[in-house]
CSV table of C-alpha atoms in Angstrom, one decimal:
chain,number,residue,atom,x,y,z
A,1,MET,CA,28.1,52.4,-38.2
A,2,TRP,CA,24.5,53.0,-39.3
A,3,LYS,CA,22.4,55.1,-37.0
A,4,TYR,CA,18.9,53.6,-36.3
A,5,PRO,CA,16.4,56.3,-37.3
A,6,THR,CA,14.6,56.5,-34.0
A,7,THR,CA,16.0,58.1,-30.9
A,8,PHE,CA,14.7,56.3,-27.8
A,9,ASP,CA,14.0,57.8,-24.4
A,10,VAL,CA,15.5,54.7,-22.7
A,11,ILE,CA,17.6,51.9,-24.0
A,12,VAL,CA,17.9,48.7,-21.9
A,13,VAL,CA,20.9,46.4,-22.6
A,14,GLY,CA,20.3,42.8,-21.5
A,15,ALA,CA,16.9,41.0,-21.2
A,16,GLY,CA,17.5,39.1,-18.0
A,17,HIS,CA,15.3,39.6,-14.9
A,18,ALA,CA,16.7,43.1,-14.4
A,19,GLY,CA,16.3,44.1,-18.0
A,20,CYS,CA,12.8,42.9,-18.3
A,21,GLU,CA,11.6,44.9,-15.3
A,22,ALA,CA,13.5,48.0,-16.4
A,23,ALA,CA,12.1,47.9,-20.0
A,24,TYR,CA,8.6,47.3,-18.8
A,25,ALA,CA,8.6,50.1,-16.1
A,26,SER,CA,10.1,52.6,-18.5
A,27,ALA,CA,7.6,51.8,-21.2
A,28,LYS,CA,4.6,51.9,-18.8
A,29,MET,CA,5.7,55.4,-17.7
A,30,GLY,CA,5.4,56.6,-21.2
A,31,ALA,CA,9.0,56.5,-22.3
A,32,LYS,CA,9.8,55.2,-25.8
A,33,THR,CA,11.9,52.2,-24.8
A,34,LEU,CA,14.2,49.8,-26.6
A,35,LEU,CA,15.3,46.4,-25.1
A,36,ILE,CA,18.2,44.7,-26.8
A,37,THR,CA,19.4,41.2,-26.0
A,38,MET,CA,21.9,38.8,-27.6
A,39,ASN,CA,19.2,36.2,-27.9
A,40,LEU,CA,15.4,36.8,-28.0
A,41,ASP,CA,14.8,33.1,-27.1
A,42,THR,CA,16.5,33.5,-23.6
A,43,ILE,CA,14.5,36.5,-22.3
A,44,ALA,CA,14.2,36.2,-18.5
A,45,LYS,CA,15.9,32.8,-18.6
A,46,ALA,CA,16.4,31.2,-15.2
A,47,SER,CA,20.1,30.6,-15.6
A,48,CYS,CA,20.5,28.7,-12.3
A,49,ASN,CA,17.7,27.4,-10.1
A,50,PRO,CA,14.2,27.1,-11.5
A,51,SER,CA,12.7,29.0,-8.6
A,52,ILE,CA,11.5,32.5,-7.6
A,53,GLY,CA,11.4,33.9,-4.0
A,54,GLY,CA,12.7,32.6,-0.7
A,55,VAL,CA,13.4,34.2,2.6
A,56,GLY,CA,13.9,37.9,2.0
A,57,LYS,CA,13.8,37.3,-1.7
A,58,GLY,CA,10.0,36.6,-1.6
A,59,HIS,CA,9.5,39.9,0.2
A,60,ILE,CA,11.3,41.6,-2.7
A,61,VAL,CA,9.1,39.9,-5.3
A,62,ARG,CA,6.0,41.0,-3.4
A,63,GLU,CA,7.3,44.5,-3.4
A,64,ILE,CA,8.0,44.4,-7.1
A,65,ASP,CA,4.4,43.3,-7.7
A,66,ALA,CA,3.1,46.0,-5.3
A,67,LEU,CA,5.0,48.7,-7.4
A,68,GLY,CA,3.6,47.3,-10.6
A,69,GLY,CA,6.4,45.1,-11.8
A,70,ILE,CA,6.0,41.7,-13.5
A,71,MET,CA,8.2,39.0,-11.8
A,72,GLY,CA,5.5,38.0,-9.3
A,73,LYS,CA,2.8,37.7,-12.0
A,74,MET,CA,5.0,35.5,-14.2
A,75,ALA,CA,6.0,33.3,-11.3
A,76,ASP,CA,2.4,32.8,-10.3
A,77,ARG,CA,1.4,32.1,-13.9
A,78,THR,CA,4.2,29.5,-14.5
A,79,GLY,CA,4.6,28.1,-11.0
A,80,ILE,CA,4.5,24.3,-10.5
A,81,HIS,CA,5.3,24.2,-6.8
A,82,PHE,CA,4.6,26.8,-4.1
A,83,LYS,CA,5.8,27.1,-0.5
A,84,MET,CA,5.4,29.6,2.3
A,85,LEU,CA,8.8,29.5,4.0
A,86,ASN,CA,9.1,30.1,7.8
A,87,ALA,CA,5.4,29.4,8.1
A,88,SER,CA,5.8,28.4,11.8
A,89,LYS,CA,7.6,31.6,12.6
A,90,GLY,CA,6.5,35.2,13.0
A,91,PRO,CA,4.7,36.9,10.1
A,92,SER,CA,7.7,39.3,9.4
A,93,VAL,CA,10.0,36.4,8.2
A,94,ARG,CA,7.4,34.4,6.4
A,95,SER,CA,8.2,34.4,2.7
A,96,PRO,CA,6.8,32.8,-0.5
A,97,ARG,CA,8.8,30.7,-2.8
A,98,ALA,CA,7.8,29.0,-6.1
A,99,GLN,CA,9.3,26.4,-8.4
A,100,ILE,CA,8.7,27.7,-11.9
A,101,ASP,CA,8.6,26.0,-15.3
A,102,LYS,CA,11.7,27.8,-16.4
A,103,TRP,CA,11.0,27.5,-20.2
A,104,GLN,CA,7.4,28.6,-19.8
A,105,TYR,CA,8.5,31.5,-17.6
A,106,SER,CA,10.9,32.8,-20.3
A,107,TYR,CA,8.3,32.2,-23.0
A,108,GLU,CA,5.5,34.0,-21.1
A,109,MET,CA,7.8,36.9,-20.4
A,110,LYS,CA,8.8,37.3,-24.0
A,111,ILE,CA,5.1,37.2,-25.2
A,112,PHE,CA,4.1,39.6,-22.5
A,113,LEU,CA,6.9,42.2,-23.4
A,114,GLU,CA,6.2,41.9,-27.1
A,115,ASN,CA,2.7,43.4,-26.5
A,116,VAL,CA,3.8,46.3,-24.2
A,117,GLU,CA,3.0,49.7,-25.7
A,118,ASN,CA,6.1,52.0,-26.1
A,119,LEU,CA,8.4,49.0,-26.0
A,120,GLU,CA,10.5,47.7,-28.9
A,121,ILE,CA,12.6,44.4,-28.5
A,122,LYS,CA,15.5,43.6,-30.8
A,123,GLN,CA,18.2,41.0,-31.0
A,124,PHE,CA,21.5,42.8,-31.0
A,125,THR,CA,24.8,42.6,-29.1
A,126,ALA,CA,25.8,45.8,-27.4
A,127,GLU,CA,29.6,46.4,-27.7
A,128,LYS,CA,30.2,50.1,-26.8
A,129,ILE,CA,28.5,53.0,-25.1
A,130,ILE,CA,28.4,56.3,-27.0
A,131,LEU,CA,29.2,59.4,-25.0
A,132,GLU,CA,29.0,63.2,-25.7
A,133,ASN,CA,30.3,65.6,-23.1
A,134,ASN,CA,30.4,62.8,-20.5
A,135,LYS,CA,26.7,62.0,-21.0
A,136,ILE,CA,25.6,58.8,-22.6
A,137,VAL,CA,23.7,59.1,-25.9
A,138,GLY,CA,23.4,55.5,-27.1
A,139,VAL,CA,25.1,52.2,-27.7
A,140,SER,CA,27.0,50.6,-30.6
A,141,THR,CA,26.3,47.0,-31.5
A,142,LEU,CA,28.3,44.1,-33.0
A,143,GLU,CA,25.9,44.1,-35.9
A,144,GLY,CA,27.0,47.6,-37.1
A,145,VAL,CA,24.0,49.6,-35.8
A,146,ASP,CA,24.1,52.5,-33.4
A,147,PHE,CA,21.0,53.0,-31.2
A,148,LEU,CA,20.6,56.5,-29.8
A,149,GLY,CA,18.8,57.2,-26.5
A,150,LEU,CA,18.5,59.8,-23.8
A,151,SER,CA,19.2,57.2,-21.0
A,152,VAL,CA,20.7,53.7,-21.0
A,153,VAL,CA,20.3,50.9,-18.5
A,154,ILE,CA,22.9,48.2,-18.5
A,155,SER,CA,21.8,44.8,-17.0
A,156,ALA,CA,24.3,42.4,-18.5
A,157,GLY,CA,24.2,39.7,-15.8
A,158,THR,CA,27.2,37.3,-15.8
A,159,PHE,CA,28.0,38.0,-19.5
A,160,MET,CA,30.6,40.7,-19.2
A,161,LYS,CA,33.9,38.9,-19.8
A,162,GLY,CA,32.3,35.7,-18.5
A,163,LEU,CA,34.8,32.9,-18.0
A,164,MET,CA,33.4,29.4,-17.2
A,165,HIS,CA,35.3,26.8,-15.2
A,166,ILE,CA,34.9,23.0,-15.1
A,167,GLY,CA,37.9,21.5,-13.3
A,168,LYS,CA,41.1,22.7,-14.9
A,169,ASN,CA,39.3,23.7,-18.1
A,170,ASP,CA,38.1,27.3,-18.6
A,171,PHE,CA,36.5,28.9,-21.6
A,172,PRO,CA,34.6,32.2,-22.4
A,173,GLY,CA,30.9,32.1,-21.9
A,174,GLY,CA,28.0,34.1,-20.4
A,175,ARG,CA,26.3,31.0,-19.1
A,176,GLY,CA,26.0,27.4,-20.3
A,177,GLY,CA,26.0,27.2,-24.1
A,178,GLU,CA,26.1,31.0,-24.6
A,179,LYS,CA,28.8,33.4,-25.6
A,180,ALA,CA,30.3,36.1,-23.3
A,181,SER,CA,30.3,39.8,-24.0
A,182,ASN,CA,33.9,41.2,-23.9
A,183,SER,CA,33.8,44.5,-25.7
A,184,LEU,CA,31.2,46.1,-23.4
A,185,SER,CA,33.5,45.7,-20.4
A,186,ASP,CA,36.4,47.3,-22.3
A,187,SER,CA,34.1,50.3,-23.3
A,188,LEU,CA,33.0,50.9,-19.7
A,189,LYS,CA,36.6,50.8,-18.5
A,190,THR,CA,37.7,53.2,-21.3
A,191,HIS,CA,35.2,55.7,-19.9
A,192,GLY,CA,36.3,55.5,-16.3
A,193,ILE,CA,34.1,52.8,-14.8
A,194,GLU,CA,36.0,50.6,-12.4
A,195,LEU,CA,35.4,46.9,-12.9
A,196,LYS,CA,36.3,43.9,-10.7
A,197,ARG,CA,35.5,40.2,-10.7
A,198,LEU,CA,33.0,38.0,-8.9
A,199,LYS,CA,32.2,34.3,-9.2
A,200,THR,CA,29.1,32.2,-9.0
A,201,GLY,CA,28.2,28.6,-10.0
A,202,THR,CA,25.4,26.3,-10.8
A,203,PRO,CA,24.7,22.6,-10.1
A,204,PRO,CA,24.4,19.7,-12.6
A,205,ARG,CA,21.0,18.7,-14.0
A,206,ILE,CA,20.1,15.0,-14.1
A,207,HIS,CA,17.4,12.8,-15.7
A,208,LYS,CA,14.3,12.0,-13.8
A,209,ARG,CA,14.4,8.3,-14.9
A,210,SER,CA,17.7,7.8,-13.1
A,211,ILE,CA,16.5,9.0,-9.7
A,212,ASP,CA,15.4,6.4,-7.1
A,213,PHE,CA,12.5,8.5,-5.5
A,214,SER,CA,11.8,5.7,-2.9
A,215,LYS,CA,15.0,6.8,-1.1
A,216,LEU,CA,14.2,10.5,-1.0
A,217,GLU,CA,12.1,12.7,1.2
A,218,VAL,CA,9.1,14.2,-0.6
A,219,GLN,CA,8.0,17.8,-0.3
A,220,HIS,CA,4.5,18.7,-1.6
A,221,SER,CA,3.3,22.0,-2.9
A,222,GLU,CA,1.1,24.3,-0.7
A,223,ASP,CA,-1.9,26.4,-1.6
A,224,ASN,CA,-2.0,30.2,-1.3
A,225,ALA,CA,1.7,30.9,-1.3
A,226,PHE,CA,1.5,33.2,-4.4
A,227,PHE,CA,3.3,36.4,-5.1
A,228,SER,CA,0.9,38.8,-6.9
A,229,PHE,CA,-1.6,41.0,-5.2
A,230,ASP,CA,-3.7,40.8,-8.4
A,231,ASP,CA,-5.7,37.7,-9.5
A,232,GLU,CA,-3.1,36.3,-11.8
A,233,LYS,CA,-4.3,33.5,-14.1
A,234,LYS,CA,-2.4,30.3,-13.4
A,235,LYS,CA,-1.1,28.3,-16.3
A,236,TYR,CA,-0.8,25.0,-14.4
A,237,ASN,CA,-3.4,23.5,-12.0
A,238,LYS,CA,-1.1,20.5,-11.6
A,239,LYS,CA,1.6,20.9,-8.9
A,240,ILE,CA,4.8,18.8,-8.8
A,241,PRO,CA,6.6,17.7,-5.7
A,242,CYS,CA,10.2,18.4,-4.9
A,243,TYR,CA,12.5,15.9,-3.1
A,244,ILE,CA,15.3,15.9,-0.6
A,245,SER,CA,18.5,13.9,-0.8
A,246,TYR,CA,21.7,13.9,1.3
A,247,THR,CA,25.4,13.6,0.7
A,248,THR,CA,27.1,10.6,2.4
A,249,LYS,CA,30.4,9.8,4.0
A,250,LYS,CA,31.6,8.6,0.5
A,251,THR,CA,30.7,12.0,-1.0
A,252,LYS,CA,32.9,13.7,1.6
A,253,GLU,CA,35.8,11.3,0.8
A,254,ILE,CA,35.6,11.9,-2.9
A,255,ILE,CA,35.6,15.7,-2.6
A,256,LEU,CA,38.5,15.8,-0.1
A,257,LYS,CA,40.5,13.3,-2.2
A,258,ASP,CA,40.1,15.4,-5.4
A,259,LEU,CA,40.0,18.9,-4.0
A,260,ASP,CA,43.0,20.0,-6.1
A,261,GLN,CA,40.8,19.3,-9.2
A,262,SER,CA,38.4,22.0,-8.2
A,263,ALA,CA,38.8,25.3,-10.1
A,264,LEU,CA,37.9,27.1,-6.9
A,265,PHE,CA,40.6,25.4,-4.7
A,266,SER,CA,43.3,25.1,-7.3
A,267,GLY,CA,43.6,28.9,-7.5
A,268,LYS,CA,42.2,29.3,-11.1
A,269,ILE,CA,39.2,31.3,-9.9
A,270,GLN,CA,40.1,34.8,-8.6
A,271,GLY,CA,36.6,36.2,-8.2
A,272,VAL,CA,34.8,36.1,-4.8
A,273,GLY,CA,31.8,33.8,-4.7
A,274,PRO,CA,28.5,34.1,-2.8
A,275,ARG,CA,29.1,33.0,0.8
A,276,TYR,CA,25.5,31.9,1.3
A,277,CYS,CA,25.4,29.7,-1.8
A,278,PRO,CA,28.6,27.7,-1.6
A,279,SER,CA,29.7,25.0,-3.9
A,280,ILE,CA,29.6,21.4,-2.5
A,281,GLU,CA,33.5,21.4,-2.3
A,282,ASP,CA,33.3,24.6,-0.3
A,283,LYS,CA,30.7,23.1,2.1
A,284,ILE,CA,32.8,20.0,2.7
A,285,VAL,CA,35.9,22.1,3.5
A,286,ARG,CA,34.2,24.7,5.6
A,287,PHE,CA,32.0,22.3,7.6
A,288,LYS,CA,34.3,19.3,8.0
A,289,ASP,CA,32.5,18.2,11.1
A,290,LYS,CA,29.2,17.7,9.2
A,291,GLU,CA,28.7,14.1,8.0
A,292,LYS,CA,26.1,15.0,5.4
A,293,HIS,CA,24.6,17.9,3.6
A,294,GLN,CA,21.1,18.4,2.3
A,295,ALA,CA,20.3,18.7,-1.4
A,296,PHE,CA,16.9,19.5,-3.0
A,297,LEU,CA,15.9,17.9,-6.2
A,298,GLU,CA,13.7,20.4,-8.1
A,299,PRO,CA,11.9,19.8,-11.4
A,300,GLU,CA,12.8,22.3,-14.1
A,301,GLY,CA,9.4,22.2,-15.7
A,302,ILE,CA,6.1,20.3,-16.3
A,303,ASP,CA,7.1,18.6,-19.6
A,304,THR,CA,10.8,18.0,-19.0
A,305,ASN,CA,12.7,15.2,-17.3
A,306,GLU,CA,15.4,17.6,-16.1
A,307,PHE,CA,16.0,17.9,-12.3
A,308,TYR,CA,18.1,20.6,-10.7
A,309,ILE,CA,20.2,19.5,-7.7
A,310,ASN,CA,19.9,22.5,-5.4
A,311,GLY,CA,22.9,22.7,-3.1
A,312,LEU,CA,25.4,20.9,-5.3
A,313,SER,CA,27.0,23.6,-7.4
A,314,SER,CA,30.6,22.7,-8.3
A,315,SER,CA,33.6,23.5,-10.4
A,316,MET,CA,35.0,19.9,-10.4
A,317,PRO,CA,35.8,18.0,-13.6
A,318,PHE,CA,33.0,15.9,-15.1
A,319,SER,CA,34.4,12.6,-13.9
A,320,ILE,CA,34.4,13.8,-10.2
A,321,GLN,CA,31.0,15.4,-10.6
A,322,ILE,CA,29.6,11.9,-11.6
A,323,GLU,CA,31.3,10.2,-8.7
A,324,THR,CA,30.0,12.9,-6.3
A,325,ILE,CA,26.4,12.8,-7.4
A,326,ARG,CA,26.3,9.0,-7.6
A,327,SER,CA,27.5,8.8,-4.0
A,328,MET,CA,24.3,10.5,-2.8
A,329,GLU,CA,21.1,8.9,-1.5
A,330,GLY,CA,18.8,7.9,-4.3
A,331,LEU,CA,21.2,9.2,-7.0
A,332,GLU,CA,23.3,6.1,-7.3
A,333,ASN,CA,22.5,5.8,-11.0
A,334,ALA,CA,22.2,9.5,-11.8
A,335,GLU,CA,22.3,10.3,-15.6
A,336,PHE,CA,23.8,13.7,-16.3
A,337,LEU,CA,22.1,16.1,-18.7
A,338,ARG,CA,24.1,19.2,-17.9
A,339,LEU,CA,27.3,19.8,-16.1
A,340,ALA,CA,27.9,21.9,-13.1
A,341,TYR,CA,30.2,24.9,-13.7
A,342,ALA,CA,31.6,28.0,-12.0
A,343,ILE,CA,31.6,31.3,-13.8
A,344,GLU,CA,33.6,34.5,-13.2
A,345,TYR,CA,32.4,37.8,-14.6
A,346,ASP,CA,33.0,41.6,-14.4
A,347,TYR,CA,31.0,43.8,-12.1
A,348,SER,CA,31.1,47.4,-11.2
A,349,PRO,CA,31.7,48.1,-7.5
A,350,SER,CA,28.4,49.8,-6.3
A,351,ASN,CA,30.1,52.8,-4.7
A,352,GLN,CA,30.0,54.1,-8.3
A,353,ILE,CA,26.2,54.5,-8.4
A,354,LEU,CA,23.7,56.8,-6.9
A,355,PRO,CA,20.5,55.7,-5.0
A,356,THR,CA,18.7,56.1,-8.3
A,357,LEU,CA,21.1,53.5,-9.8
A,358,GLU,CA,22.5,56.1,-12.1
A,359,THR,CA,26.3,56.0,-12.4
A,360,LYS,CA,28.2,58.9,-10.8
A,361,LYS,CA,30.8,59.2,-13.6
A,362,ILE,CA,28.5,59.1,-16.7
A,363,GLU,CA,25.2,61.0,-16.7
A,364,ASN,CA,22.1,59.1,-17.8
A,365,LEU,CA,23.8,55.7,-17.5
A,366,PHE,CA,22.2,53.3,-15.1
A,367,PHE,CA,23.3,49.9,-13.8
A,368,ALA,CA,21.0,47.1,-12.6
A,369,GLY,CA,21.5,43.5,-11.4
A,370,GLN,CA,24.7,41.5,-11.1
A,371,ILE,CA,26.7,44.4,-12.6
A,372,ASN,CA,26.2,46.1,-9.2
A,373,GLY,CA,27.6,43.1,-7.3
A,374,THR,CA,24.3,41.4,-6.3
A,375,THR,CA,23.3,37.8,-6.8
A,376,GLY,CA,19.8,36.4,-7.4
A,377,TYR,CA,17.0,36.8,-9.8
A,378,GLU,CA,14.9,38.8,-7.3
A,379,GLU,CA,17.6,41.3,-6.4
A,380,ALA,CA,18.3,41.9,-10.0
A,381,ALA,CA,14.6,42.3,-10.9
A,382,ALA,CA,14.1,44.9,-8.1
A,383,GLN,CA,17.1,46.9,-9.3
A,384,GLY,CA,15.8,46.7,-12.9
A,385,LEU,CA,12.5,48.1,-11.8
A,386,ILE,CA,14.1,51.0,-10.0
A,387,ALA,CA,16.6,51.7,-12.7
A,388,GLY,CA,13.9,51.6,-15.4
A,389,ILE,CA,11.7,54.0,-13.4
A,390,ASN,CA,14.6,56.4,-12.9
A,391,ALA,CA,15.9,56.2,-16.4
A,392,ALA,CA,12.4,57.0,-17.7
A,393,ALA,CA,12.1,59.8,-15.1
A,394,LYS,CA,15.4,61.3,-16.2
A,395,SER,CA,14.5,61.3,-19.9
A,396,LEU,CA,11.0,62.6,-19.3
A,397,ASN,CA,12.1,65.3,-16.8
A,398,LYS,CA,10.3,63.8,-13.9
A,399,GLU,CA,11.3,63.5,-10.2
A,400,PRO,CA,13.7,60.6,-9.3
A,401,PHE,CA,12.2,57.7,-7.3
A,402,ILE,CA,14.1,56.5,-4.2
A,403,LEU,CA,12.7,54.0,-1.7
A,404,LYS,CA,13.9,54.3,2.0
A,405,ARG,CA,15.1,51.6,4.3
A,406,ASP,CA,12.0,51.9,6.6
A,407,GLU,CA,9.5,51.3,3.8
A,408,SER,CA,10.9,48.4,1.7
A,409,TYR,CA,13.4,45.6,1.3
A,410,ILE,CA,14.3,47.1,-2.1
A,411,GLY,CA,15.2,50.3,-0.2
A,412,VAL,CA,17.4,48.4,2.2
A,413,MET,CA,19.2,46.6,-0.7
A,414,ILE,CA,19.9,49.8,-2.7
A,415,ASP,CA,21.0,51.7,0.4
A,416,ASP,CA,23.4,48.9,1.3
A,417,LEU,CA,24.8,48.9,-2.2
A,418,VAL,CA,25.5,52.6,-2.4
A,419,THR,CA,26.7,53.1,1.2
A,420,LYS,CA,28.6,49.9,2.1
A,421,GLU,CA,31.6,48.2,0.6
A,422,ILE,CA,30.4,45.1,-1.2
A,423,LEU,CA,33.2,42.4,-0.9
A,424,GLU,CA,31.1,39.4,-2.0
A,425,PRO,CA,27.9,38.9,-4.1
A,426,TYR,CA,25.1,40.7,-2.2
A,427,ARG,CA,22.1,38.6,-1.3
A,428,MET,CA,19.0,39.8,0.5
A,429,PHE,CA,18.1,38.4,3.9
A,430,THR,CA,15.4,39.5,6.4
A,431,SER,CA,18.2,40.1,8.9
A,432,ARG,CA,19.5,43.0,6.7
A,433,ALA,CA,16.4,45.0,7.4
A,434,GLU,CA,16.2,46.8,10.7
A,435,TYR,CA,12.6,47.6,10.1
A,436,ARG,CA,11.7,43.9,9.2
A,437,LEU,CA,8.8,43.7,11.7
A,438,LEU,CA,7.0,46.3,9.6
A,439,LEU,CA,8.2,45.1,6.2
A,440,ARG,CA,6.1,41.9,6.0
A,441,GLN,CA,5.5,40.2,2.6
A,442,ASP,CA,1.8,40.4,3.1
A,443,ASN,CA,1.6,44.2,3.5
A,444,ALA,CA,3.8,45.2,0.6
A,445,ASP,CA,0.8,46.5,-1.3
A,446,ILE,CA,-0.2,48.8,1.6
A,447,ARG,CA,3.4,50.1,1.8
A,448,LEU,CA,4.1,50.5,-1.9
A,449,ARG,CA,1.2,50.3,-4.3
A,450,GLU,CA,0.3,54.0,-4.0
A,451,TYR,CA,3.8,54.7,-5.4
A,452,GLY,CA,3.1,52.4,-8.3
A,453,TYR,CA,-0.2,54.2,-9.0
A,454,LYS,CA,1.5,57.6,-9.0
A,455,LEU,CA,4.3,56.4,-11.3
A,456,GLY,CA,1.7,55.0,-13.8
A,457,LEU,CA,2.6,51.3,-13.2
A,458,ILE,CA,-0.6,50.5,-11.4
A,459,ASN,CA,-4.0,51.0,-13.0
A,460,LEU,CA,-7.1,52.5,-11.4
A,461,LYS,CA,-8.8,49.1,-10.8
A,462,GLN,CA,-5.7,47.8,-8.9
A,463,TYR,CA,-5.5,51.0,-6.9
A,464,GLU,CA,-9.2,50.9,-5.9
A,465,LYS,CA,-8.6,47.3,-4.7
A,466,LEU,CA,-5.9,48.7,-2.4
A,467,LEU,CA,-8.2,51.4,-1.1
A,468,LEU,CA,-10.9,48.9,-0.3
A,469,LYS,CA,-8.4,46.7,1.6
A,470,LYS,CA,-7.2,49.7,3.6
A,471,GLU,CA,-10.8,50.7,4.4
A,472,THR,CA,-11.6,47.1,5.5
A,473,ILE,CA,-8.6,47.1,7.9
A,474,LEU,CA,-9.5,50.5,9.4
A,475,LYS,CA,-13.1,49.3,10.0
A,476,GLU,CA,-11.9,46.1,11.7
A,477,LEU,CA,-9.5,48.2,13.9
A,478,GLU,CA,-12.5,50.3,14.9
A,479,ASN,CA,-14.5,47.2,15.8
A,480,ILE,CA,-11.8,45.7,18.0
A,481,SER,CA,-11.2,49.0,19.7
A,482,LYS,CA,-14.7,48.8,21.3
A,483,LYS,CA,-14.5,48.0,25.0
A,484,PHE,CA,-15.7,44.7,26.4
A,485,HIS,CA,-15.7,43.0,29.8
A,486,LEU,CA,-12.9,40.5,28.9
A,487,ILE,CA,-11.1,40.3,32.2
A,488,GLU,CA,-12.2,40.5,35.8
A,489,ASN,CA,-13.2,43.9,37.1
A,490,LYS,CA,-11.9,45.7,34.0
A,491,ASN,CA,-13.4,46.9,30.7
A,492,ILE,CA,-10.8,46.8,27.9
A,493,SER,CA,-10.9,46.7,24.1
A,494,LEU,CA,-10.3,43.6,22.1
A,495,LYS,CA,-7.3,45.4,20.6
A,496,GLN,CA,-5.8,46.0,24.0
A,497,PHE,CA,-6.5,42.4,25.0
A,498,LEU,CA,-4.8,41.0,21.9
A,499,SER,CA,-1.8,43.2,22.6
A,500,ARG,CA,-1.2,41.6,26.0
A,501,PRO,CA,1.9,39.4,26.0
A,502,GLU,CA,0.3,36.6,28.1
């Protein structure tokens, strides 16, 4: 192996949502950072749904932005449909969600990272970790190059021994059309890291021209449901609607008749899947009393005719997928562009990491994203941000950074990962946060932006904007604390009046 002549402070393996945040945070903190990925053209690729945010998840994206991360800015920049979920409910559970142009999101992220100071990006495939005295010192690559670094973040997504399933066919792959990474898993196991299997899946994509939109419910985009606290330039002024379809009685009959063809129900898949994102066959079996299930048709971008069918992930053979989709309202003539598939992959049970996301067994090795047993772009990005911060801090001899449960959803997630047994892919919900009344998506900057400033991820202009917001709030609190004659025979402040339950 040839040793690359530069020793990096931080090496990040994998350029998905976790890896991008980790590399950016590390470089912004002044650490000389290397980001390696199997394919430079799939940086921050949205492997499954073309969306960012959602209930609980949108809170996380706002927190990432408050700390100085980049997911929220990229989502705002490339968003083509925005919604504030739970808008009719209390402010603590309202959460932004955006449909993104998935190709533009990846492209914008690549261009952005290419211009970050202290960050080098290279196309290599990591195969082994290099250790000295039980401390990581670098990674070896398939291409015959050793990269040396003081800290390493692994954010490999579903690529570690990824095995894809379509009916009774299975084949290695990290996601549709891309190869798996097998050697990295073996290297981690050799050095004492326990690995287990999880499963996830993705729906088919169909052609826009084959959809009968007259039979579907339309959902229009909303204004002001953005993620970033900064004034992010929007790439698209045009917003595209989403649509709702439903399964039918015939859909149910097809699934139940051919259930033994599903990789999930035939016993081929051993990994546990995400309970809150079940396949269509799983829904039909678990909820037999339901006559129909909702599915969202979401555009994959501005300039493409691909539509993603949210709610219809499957591991059925192609022939049954066609029957299933064409039994749905408005999709009777559906033209397939991409198949649905399930994928099993290696992950590291998260009792092996510290709250900094550093592994307990190997010093200076950090894990972020699906390798820790989570599911979702947002959960991965948040872990990447924290892992990148702490990897840089370790290399630069700075204090570790740990968020608490009472100050962020990110803190809730990481605390859950390191203190609880994770038996299924972990997904964030507002119900997981006991302090959720305080952890609103609209106050993430007040809670966390000062941390970002101290870490060097937030600039002075952004910080001054926060100080002005705090000052404005305090002044308004003073104003409403003045006493007025608002009710009979009693002077009370507007603040007291607004606090009354009636």
